[in-house]
């Protein structure tokens, strides 16, 4: 997979889901569904490797909507 910009990680950590998915789509030239899959993989990797960098808990992250 092509390297994603650092802004994707920042957007994921700060719960800017739509911005992260949009950047993934632009960078990889993929569909929304593919971008969501990439987002989910990156999210899980960040949760594993940088759990203290998230502004929301895992439960809060799934319940809130953000652009």
JSON list of C-alpha atoms in Angstrom, two decimals:
[
{"chain": "A", "resi": 1, "resn": "UNK", "atom": "CA", "xyz": [0.00, 0.00, 0.00]},
{"chain": "A", "resi": 2, "resn": "UNK", "atom": "CA", "xyz": [1.11, 3.52, -0.78]},
{"chain": "A", "resi": 3, "resn": "UNK", "atom": "CA", "xyz": [2.35, 5.59, 2.17]},
{"chain": "A", "resi": 4, "resn": "UNK", "atom": "CA", "xyz": [-0.41, 7.74, 3.69]},
{"chain": "A", "resi": 5, "resn": "UNK", "atom": "CA", "xyz": [0.23, 11.36, 4.64]},
{"chain": "A", "resi": 6, "resn": "UNK", "atom": "CA", "xyz": [0.82, 12.12, 8.33]},
{"chain": "A", "resi": 7, "resn": "UNK", "atom": "CA", "xyz": [-2.41, 14.14, 8.28]},
{"chain": "A", "resi": 8, "resn": "UNK", "atom": "CA", "xyz": [-4.38, 10.87, 8.15]},
{"chain": "A", "resi": 9, "resn": "UNK", "atom": "CA", "xyz": [-2.96, 9.78, 11.52]},
{"chain": "A", "resi": 10, "resn": "UNK", "atom": "CA", "xyz": [-3.64, 13.22, 13.01]},
{"chain": "A", "resi": 11, "resn": "UNK", "atom": "CA", "xyz": [-7.20, 13.15, 11.71]},
{"chain": "A", "resi": 12, "resn": "UNK", "atom": "CA", "xyz": [-7.78, 9.66, 13.11]},
{"chain": "A", "resi": 13, "resn": "UNK", "atom": "CA", "xyz": [-6.31, 10.56, 16.50]},
{"chain": "A", "resi": 14, "resn": "UNK", "atom": "CA", "xyz": [-8.41, 13.73, 16.71]},
{"chain": "A", "resi": 15, "resn": "UNK", "atom": "CA", "xyz": [-11.62, 12.02, 15.50]},
{"chain": "A", "resi": 16, "resn": "UNK", "atom": "CA", "xyz": [-11.82, 13.74, 12.14]},
{"chain": "A", "resi": 17, "resn": "UNK", "atom": "CA", "xyz": [-13.09, 10.62, 10.43]},
{"chain": "A", "resi": 18, "resn": "UNK", "atom": "CA", "xyz": [-14.44, 12.16, 7.24]},
{"chain": "A", "resi": 19, "resn": "UNK", "atom": "CA", "xyz": [-11.28, 14.16, 6.65]},
{"chain": "A", "resi": 20, "resn": "UNK", "atom": "CA", "xyz": [-9.15, 11.03, 7.13]},
{"chain": "A", "resi": 21, "resn": "UNK", "atom": "CA", "xyz": [-11.27, 8.99, 4.73]},
{"chain": "A", "resi": 22, "resn": "UNK", "atom": "CA", "xyz": [-11.24, 11.79, 2.14]},
{"chain": "A", "resi": 23, "resn": "UNK", "atom": "CA", "xyz": [-7.44, 11.99, 2.29]},
{"chain": "A", "resi": 24, "resn": "UNK", "atom": "CA", "xyz": [-7.13, 8.22, 2.01]},
{"chain": "A", "resi": 25, "resn": "UNK", "atom": "CA", "xyz": [-9.36, 8.28, -1.09]},
{"chain": "A", "resi": 26, "resn": "UNK", "atom": "CA", "xyz": [-7.36, 11.09, -2.68]},
{"chain": "A", "resi": 27, "resn": "UNK", "atom": "CA", "xyz": [-4.02, 9.48, -1.90]},
{"chain": "A", "resi": 28, "resn": "UNK", "atom": "CA", "xyz": [-4.87, 5.93, -2.94]},
{"chain": "A", "resi": 29, "resn": "UNK", "atom": "CA", "xyz": [-7.44, 6.70, -5.62]},
{"chain": "A", "resi": 30, "resn": "UNK", "atom": "CA", "xyz": [-9.83, 4.17, -4.12]},
{"chain": "A", "resi": 31, "resn": "UNK", "atom": "CA", "xyz": [-13.55, 3.84, -3.46]},
{"chain": "A", "resi": 32, "resn": "UNK", "atom": "CA", "xyz": [-15.25, 4.96, -0.26]},
{"chain": "A", "resi": 33, "resn": "UNK", "atom": "CA", "xyz": [-15.59, 1.33, 0.84]},
{"chain": "A", "resi": 34, "resn": "UNK", "atom": "CA", "xyz": [-11.89, 0.67, 0.26]},
{"chain": "A", "resi": 35, "resn": "UNK", "atom": "CA", "xyz": [-10.97, 3.89, 2.09]},
{"chain": "A", "resi": 36, "resn": "UNK", "atom": "CA", "xyz": [-13.10, 2.84, 5.07]},
{"chain": "A", "resi": 37, "resn": "UNK", "atom": "CA", "xyz": [-11.25, -0.48, 5.18]},
{"chain": "A", "resi": 38, "resn": "UNK", "atom": "CA", "xyz": [-7.88, 1.31, 5.09]},
{"chain": "A", "resi": 39, "resn": "UNK", "atom": "CA", "xyz": [-9.11, 3.72, 7.78]},
{"chain": "A", "resi": 40, "resn": "UNK", "atom": "CA", "xyz": [-10.17, 0.80, 10.01]},
{"chain": "A", "resi": 41, "resn": "UNK", "atom": "CA", "xyz": [-6.79, -0.89, 9.63]},
{"chain": "A", "resi": 42, "resn": "UNK", "atom": "CA", "xyz": [-4.91, 2.32, 10.42]},
{"chain": "A", "resi": 43, "resn": "UNK", "atom": "CA", "xyz": [-7.22, 3.11, 13.35]},
{"chain": "A", "resi": 44, "resn": "UNK", "atom": "CA", "xyz": [-6.54, -0.30, 14.92]},
{"chain": "A", "resi": 45, "resn": "UNK", "atom": "CA", "xyz": [-2.79, 0.12, 14.37]},
{"chain": "A", "resi": 46, "resn": "UNK", "atom": "CA", "xyz": [-2.82, 3.51, 16.06]},
{"chain": "A", "resi": 47, "resn": "UNK", "atom": "CA", "xyz": [-4.94, 2.18, 18.95]},
{"chain": "A", "resi": 48, "resn": "UNK", "atom": "CA", "xyz": [-2.36, -0.54, 19.45]},
{"chain": "A", "resi": 49, "resn": "UNK", "atom": "CA", "xyz": [0.78, 1.59, 19.02]},
{"chain": "A", "resi": 50, "resn": "UNK", "atom": "CA", "xyz": [-0.31, 5.03, 20.33]},
{"chain": "A", "resi": 51, "resn": "UNK", "atom": "CA", "xyz": [-3.32, 4.56, 22.63]},
{"chain": "A", "resi": 52, "resn": "UNK", "atom": "CA", "xyz": [-2.54, 7.63, 24.75]},
{"chain": "A", "resi": 53, "resn": "UNK", "atom": "CA", "xyz": [-2.59, 9.93, 21.73]},
{"chain": "A", "resi": 54, "resn": "UNK", "atom": "CA", "xyz": [-6.34, 9.55, 21.13]},
{"chain": "A", "resi": 55, "resn": "UNK", "atom": "CA", "xyz": [-8.61, 12.39, 22.30]},
{"chain": "A", "resi": 56, "resn": "UNK", "atom": "CA", "xyz": [-11.53, 9.96, 22.81]},
{"chain": "A", "resi": 57, "resn": "UNK", "atom": "CA", "xyz": [-11.77, 6.49, 24.30]},
{"chain": "A", "resi": 58, "resn": "UNK", "atom": "CA", "xyz": [-12.58, 3.56, 22.02]},
{"chain": "A", "resi": 59, "resn": "UNK", "atom": "CA", "xyz": [-16.24, 3.65, 23.16]},
{"chain": "A", "resi": 60, "resn": "UNK", "atom": "CA", "xyz": [-16.59, 7.42, 22.70]},
{"chain": "A", "resi": 61, "resn": "UNK", "atom": "CA", "xyz": [-14.93, 7.27, 19.29]},
{"chain": "A", "resi": 62, "resn": "UNK", "atom": "CA", "xyz": [-17.58, 4.98, 17.91]},
{"chain": "A", "resi": 63, "resn": "UNK", "atom": "CA", "xyz": [-20.50, 7.00, 19.27]},
{"chain": "A", "resi": 64, "resn": "UNK", "atom": "CA", "xyz": [-19.51, 10.46, 18.05]},
{"chain": "A", "resi": 65, "resn": "UNK", "atom": "CA", "xyz": [-19.69, 11.80, 14.54]},
{"chain": "A", "resi": 66, "resn": "UNK", "atom": "CA", "xyz": [-17.12, 14.31, 13.34]},
{"chain": "A", "resi": 67, "resn": "UNK", "atom": "CA", "xyz": [-16.03, 15.77, 10.05]}
]
